[in-house]
Amino acid sequence: MIKEELKQKISDRAARVGVVGLGYVGLPLATEFARQGLRATGFEVDQKKADAINRGESYIADVESSQLSDLVGRELLRATTDFSELAGCDAIIICVPTPLRKTKEPDISYILAAAEEIKKSLRRGQLVILESTTYPGTTDEVLLPMFESAGLKLDEDFLLAFSPERVDPGNPQFRTDNIPKVVGGSTDDSTEIAAHLYAQIVGSVHAVSSARVAEAAKLLENTFRAVNIGMANEMARLCYALGIDTWEVIRAAATKPFGFMAFYPGPGIGGHCIPLDPHYLSWKARQHGFDSRFIGLAEEVNSGMPEHVVRLVWDGLNDDRKSLKGARVLLLGVAYKKDINDVRESPALSIIDRLRAKGAEVSYHDPFIPEVRFDDAHTESTGEPLQSVELTDDELRQADCIVIVTDHSGVDYARVCQLGKLIVDTRNALAGELRRDARARVIRL
Ligand SMILES: NC(=O)c1ccc[n+]([C@@H]2O[C@H](COP(=O)([O-])OP(=O)(O)OC[C@H]3O[C@@H](n4cnc5c(N)ncnc54)[C@H](O)[C@@H]3O)[C@@H](O)[C@H]2O)c1
């Protein structure tokens, strides 16, 4: 039974783990296996990333270079672009991107490319796990037939499972090792062995009855966030129209000890997960003649937030008898959330785009992002790239409007309040005290 063989190998720390795709998800995961004494090999298409890892240099903030170089030095971790080495792995975990096409339909081409490589060297005794977020059915309907067409049989020759990733980049409290892992296999044996593998690196593993359930659970988690953030954003727009402080309303509601969970408004949603994942679910729903209306509504409200932020800037300048055309607008933060270096789907890009389209002179400061480009499908425009400016006194004084888009911790907000003229705060970064002493006029979302 390959189940028993693999189980023993994993328990003995003799199993070799392959991680395909070494990004925000794959690199911390491979590092965690290596830390627990299971030899891990990362498979990358990007030679530069593979080389950096083999030099012990991390490009992901949540993984320390010192830790990486220690693991590489002890031959517990290495990276390669040679996919023929997959044959030497006992467990293979796929962590490649799952973006959307321009039509907002799932693009699983990266999963297919990774699976094609795995299929070439699939051999008896291997466990394959998909971690990339995807629609329910991908593991059983897409991967399983591909692997079986290599002439191997599920359970007899290989095992197959889905286990969603829940990593929260930049969150020091929850890391790969202390976030419970959901696991669902294509068969019971697959679930059992995949759960056994993850039990080596995480404290809690929750097994479910199928890969489909695990795939759907991940989409529920992220759709839940998208819908609730949409609700908070709608509330913010309503409060703005009514002249009520949204943040105070949420703080008050959050004192209820049951039946309420606080979600906060912002300039829009970003990152590789929350804006994308619900579309994987609604696409699958449509195939079954089902219209997932909550998802559509949340998308409509959330994607309207950058325009609302521009409206706040516009209103603020108008009160100063200034036009948006020719105004100097300085954005604080362009990353999609605080203290991380990721601009994928960041609402900041859409805000910059809209401000520039209205003739504003836009600059930005972000300690984590030295440059933003507009030619990589983030936005409609193909505008000139922008480089982060230093946050000098002059820069703050000369801005007609400062927009806090990301509330990075390292920024001196007291100085921003003292030197700025007009501030649009989309994150409630300026606590009451700061606002009271501010020379600047502050407009909050
Ligand atoms: N970033 C997050 O916070 C997060 C959280 C939970 C789940 N996820 C999901 O995890 C998956 C990966 O996301 P990510 O943020 O790590 O993406 P990423 O872009 O940071 O990393 C993916 C890596 O895969 C590599 N790659 C692409 N095609 C490949 C191939 N055929 N073979 C080998 N390597 C390949 C890329 O070069 C890149 O380094 C996605 O499905 C995402 O939705 C991400």
mmCIF file of N, CA and C and ligand atoms in Angstrom, residues 20-26 43-46 49 59-60 83 95-98 110 113-114 117 131-134 164-169 218 222 272-273 277 336 342 344, ligand 1:
data_model
loop_
_atom_site.group_PDB
_atom_site.id
_atom_site.type_symbol
_atom_site.label_atom_id
_atom_site.label_comp_id
_atom_site.label_asym_id
_atom_site.label_seq_id
_atom_site.Cartn_x
_atom_site.Cartn_y
_atom_site.Cartn_z
ATOM 1 N N VAL A 20 6.084 23.641 -5.792
ATOM 2 C CA VAL A 20 6.132 24.232 -7.131
ATOM 3 C C VAL A 20 5.575 25.653 -7.067
ATOM 4 N N GLY A 21 6.431 26.640 -7.316
ATOM 5 C CA GLY A 21 6.039 28.049 -7.222
ATOM 6 C C GLY A 21 6.480 28.602 -5.877
ATOM 7 N N LEU A 22 7.503 29.466 -5.895
ATOM 8 C CA LEU A 22 8.074 29.954 -4.626
ATOM 9 C C LEU A 22 7.776 31.429 -4.437
ATOM 10 N N GLY A 23 6.490 31.747 -4.261
ATOM 11 C CA GLY A 23 6.092 33.138 -4.031
ATOM 12 C C GLY A 23 5.699 33.341 -2.583
ATOM 13 N N TYR A 24 4.705 34.209 -2.368
ATOM 14 C CA TYR A 24 4.255 34.538 -1.011
ATOM 15 C C TYR A 24 3.788 33.289 -0.259
ATOM 16 N N VAL A 25 3.260 32.308 -0.992
ATOM 17 C CA VAL A 25 2.757 31.088 -0.370
ATOM 18 C C VAL A 25 3.837 30.006 -0.345
ATOM 19 N N GLY A 26 4.434 29.741 -1.488
ATOM 20 C CA GLY A 26 5.348 28.607 -1.637
ATOM 21 C C GLY A 26 6.629 28.726 -0.829
ATOM 22 N N PHE A 43 10.549 24.409 -6.792
ATOM 23 C CA PHE A 43 10.622 24.411 -8.260
ATOM 24 C C PHE A 43 10.082 25.736 -8.766
ATOM 25 N N GLU A 44 10.880 26.470 -9.493
ATOM 26 C CA GLU A 44 10.518 27.800 -9.961
ATOM 27 C C GLU A 44 10.739 27.924 -11.466
ATOM 28 N N VAL A 45 9.933 28.766 -12.098
ATOM 29 C CA VAL A 45 10.214 29.075 -13.502
ATOM 30 C C VAL A 45 11.133 30.301 -13.580
ATOM 31 N N ASP A 46 11.196 31.041 -12.480
ATOM 32 C CA ASP A 46 11.996 32.266 -12.448
ATOM 33 C C ASP A 46 13.395 31.934 -11.907
ATOM 34 N N LYS A 49 14.744 33.924 -8.901
ATOM 35 C CA LYS A 49 14.251 33.535 -7.573
ATOM 36 C C LYS A 49 14.981 32.287 -7.079
ATOM 37 N N TYR A 59 13.319 37.021 -0.780
ATOM 38 C CA TYR A 59 12.645 38.157 -1.415
ATOM 39 C C TYR A 59 11.208 38.270 -0.892
ATOM 40 N N ILE A 60 10.898 37.493 0.137
ATOM 41 C CA ILE A 60 9.563 37.540 0.751
ATOM 42 C C ILE A 60 9.748 38.012 2.195
ATOM 43 N N PHE A 83 12.725 20.796 -13.686
ATOM 44 C CA PHE A 83 11.536 20.090 -13.197
ATOM 45 C C PHE A 83 11.676 18.565 -13.257
ATOM 46 N N CYS A 95 1.878 25.631 -5.681
ATOM 47 C CA CYS A 95 1.565 26.967 -5.120
ATOM 48 C C CYS A 95 1.741 28.042 -6.184
ATOM 49 N N VAL A 96 1.194 27.820 -7.355
ATOM 50 C CA VAL A 96 1.372 28.779 -8.450
ATOM 51 C C VAL A 96 0.192 29.768 -8.474
ATOM 52 N N PRO A 97 0.340 30.889 -9.193
ATOM 53 C CA PRO A 97 -0.731 31.899 -9.187
ATOM 54 C C PRO A 97 -2.009 31.400 -9.859
ATOM 55 N N THR A 98 -3.131 31.954 -9.400
ATOM 56 C CA THR A 98 -4.419 31.694 -10.057
ATOM 57 C C THR A 98 -5.097 33.044 -10.304
ATOM 58 N N TYR A 110 -1.575 28.443 -15.032
ATOM 59 C CA TYR A 110 -0.351 28.172 -14.257
ATOM 60 C C TYR A 110 -0.458 26.809 -13.572
ATOM 61 N N ALA A 113 0.153 24.240 -16.257
ATOM 62 C CA ALA A 113 1.570 24.135 -16.630
ATOM 63 C C ALA A 113 2.339 23.354 -15.564
ATOM 64 N N ALA A 114 2.042 23.646 -14.299
ATOM 65 C CA ALA A 114 2.736 22.934 -13.209
ATOM 66 C C ALA A 114 2.362 21.443 -13.240
ATOM 67 N N GLU A 117 4.144 19.428 -15.876
ATOM 68 C CA GLU A 117 5.515 19.063 -15.465
ATOM 69 C C GLU A 117 5.484 17.885 -14.493
ATOM 70 N N GLU A 131 -2.422 23.696 -3.700
ATOM 71 C CA GLU A 131 -2.702 24.729 -2.681
ATOM 72 C C GLU A 131 -3.224 26.003 -3.309
ATOM 73 N N SER A 132 -3.005 26.184 -4.608
ATOM 74 C CA SER A 132 -3.471 27.414 -5.258
ATOM 75 C C SER A 132 -4.989 27.517 -5.119
ATOM 76 N N THR A 133 -5.464 28.708 -4.808
ATOM 77 C CA THR A 133 -6.901 28.922 -4.679
ATOM 78 C C THR A 133 -7.572 28.691 -6.033
ATOM 79 N N THR A 134 -8.661 27.942 -6.046
ATOM 80 C CA THR A 134 -9.317 27.677 -7.330
ATOM 81 C C THR A 134 -10.776 27.275 -7.126
ATOM 82 N N PRO A 164 -6.175 24.389 0.972
ATOM 83 C CA PRO A 164 -6.048 25.823 0.701
ATOM 84 C C PRO A 164 -5.002 26.483 1.585
ATOM 85 N N GLU A 165 -4.387 27.515 1.038
ATOM 86 C CA GLU A 165 -3.406 28.298 1.793
ATOM 87 C C GLU A 165 -4.134 29.468 2.438
ATOM 88 N N ARG A 166 -3.733 29.780 3.689
ATOM 89 C CA ARG A 166 -4.393 30.898 4.377
ATOM 90 C C ARG A 166 -3.401 31.941 4.844
ATOM 91 N N VAL A 167 -2.163 31.865 4.352
ATOM 92 C CA VAL A 167 -1.138 32.774 4.847
ATOM 93 C C VAL A 167 -1.591 34.239 4.721
ATOM 94 N N ASP A 168 -1.210 35.042 5.703
ATOM 95 C CA ASP A 168 -1.588 36.457 5.713
ATOM 96 C C ASP A 168 -0.293 37.274 5.727
ATOM 97 N N PRO A 169 0.239 37.620 4.537
ATOM 98 C CA PRO A 169 1.546 38.282 4.487
ATOM 99 C C PRO A 169 1.586 39.516 5.398
ATOM 100 N N LYS A 218 -12.189 27.485 1.068
ATOM 101 C CA LYS A 218 -11.290 28.626 0.846
ATOM 102 C C LYS A 218 -12.050 29.785 0.193
ATOM 103 N N ASN A 222 -12.774 33.780 1.695
ATOM 104 C CA ASN A 222 -12.408 35.049 1.060
ATOM 105 C C ASN A 222 -13.617 35.807 0.517
ATOM 106 N N HIS A 272 -3.712 39.467 -4.110
ATOM 107 C CA HIS A 272 -3.937 38.391 -5.065
ATOM 108 C C HIS A 272 -5.140 37.531 -4.672
ATOM 109 N N CYS A 273 -5.832 37.875 -3.568
ATOM 110 C CA CYS A 273 -6.878 36.958 -3.092
ATOM 111 C C CYS A 273 -8.279 37.568 -3.085
ATOM 112 N N ASP A 277 -10.684 35.913 -5.760
ATOM 113 C CA ASP A 277 -11.240 34.606 -5.415
ATOM 114 C C ASP A 277 -12.762 34.500 -5.583
ATOM 115 N N TYR A 336 -1.234 47.254 -1.136
ATOM 116 C CA TYR A 336 -2.670 47.050 -0.930
ATOM 117 C C TYR A 336 -3.047 46.958 0.542
ATOM 118 N N ASP A 342 3.496 44.549 -1.500
ATOM 119 C CA ASP A 342 2.709 43.960 -2.594
ATOM 120 C C ASP A 342 1.729 45.000 -3.157
ATOM 121 N N ARG A 344 -0.121 44.238 -5.989
ATOM 122 C CA ARG A 344 -1.038 43.557 -6.906
ATOM 123 C C ARG A 344 -2.480 43.955 -6.610
HETATM 124 N N1 LIG B 1 -0.450 35.811 -1.364
HETATM 125 C C1 LIG B 1 -1.336 35.424 -0.455
HETATM 126 O O1 LIG B 1 -1.500 36.066 0.573
HETATM 127 C C2 LIG B 1 -2.147 34.151 -0.644
HETATM 128 C C3 LIG B 1 -2.874 33.674 0.454
HETATM 129 C C4 LIG B 1 -3.626 32.513 0.302
HETATM 130 C C5 LIG B 1 -3.678 31.859 -0.933
HETATM 131 N N2 LIG B 1 -2.970 32.363 -2.002
HETATM 132 C C6 LIG B 1 -3.040 31.626 -3.258
HETATM 133 O O2 LIG B 1 -1.813 30.916 -3.430
HETATM 134 C C7 LIG B 1 -1.457 30.864 -4.814
HETATM 135 C C8 LIG B 1 -0.071 31.461 -5.014
HETATM 136 O O3 LIG B 1 -0.104 32.821 -4.647
HETATM 137 P P1 LIG B 1 1.213 33.671 -4.344
HETATM 138 O O4 LIG B 1 0.762 34.940 -3.719
HETATM 139 O O5 LIG B 1 2.225 32.834 -3.644
HETATM 140 O O6 LIG B 1 1.720 33.954 -5.839
HETATM 141 P P2 LIG B 1 3.151 34.536 -6.269
HETATM 142 O O7 LIG B 1 2.953 35.183 -7.567
HETATM 143 O O8 LIG B 1 3.755 35.297 -5.121
HETATM 144 O O9 LIG B 1 4.053 33.225 -6.436
HETATM 145 C C9 LIG B 1 3.846 32.273 -7.416
HETATM 146 C C10 LIG B 1 5.197 31.778 -7.906
HETATM 147 O O10 LIG B 1 4.970 30.723 -8.829
HETATM 148 C C11 LIG B 1 5.932 30.832 -9.855
HETATM 149 N N3 LIG B 1 5.426 30.073 -10.987
HETATM 150 C C12 LIG B 1 4.507 30.423 -11.931
HETATM 151 N N4 LIG B 1 4.291 29.408 -12.780
HETATM 152 C C13 LIG B 1 5.050 28.376 -12.357
HETATM 153 C C14 LIG B 1 5.250 27.064 -12.813
HETATM 154 N N5 LIG B 1 4.578 26.575 -13.868
HETATM 155 N N6 LIG B 1 6.140 26.297 -12.168
HETATM 156 C C15 LIG B 1 6.812 26.744 -11.096
HETATM 157 N N7 LIG B 1 6.661 27.997 -10.609
HETATM 158 C C16 LIG B 1 5.791 28.801 -11.223
HETATM 159 C C17 LIG B 1 6.088 32.302 -10.070
HETATM 160 O O11 LIG B 1 7.325 32.606 -10.692
HETATM 161 C C18 LIG B 1 6.008 32.830 -8.634
HETATM 162 O O12 LIG B 1 7.276 32.910 -8.021
HETATM 163 C C19 LIG B 1 -2.571 31.590 -5.553
HETATM 164 O O13 LIG B 1 -3.528 30.665 -5.956
HETATM 165 C C20 LIG B 1 -3.161 32.507 -4.479
HETATM 166 O O14 LIG B 1 -4.497 32.825 -4.745
HETATM 167 C C21 LIG B 1 -2.194 33.497 -1.866
#
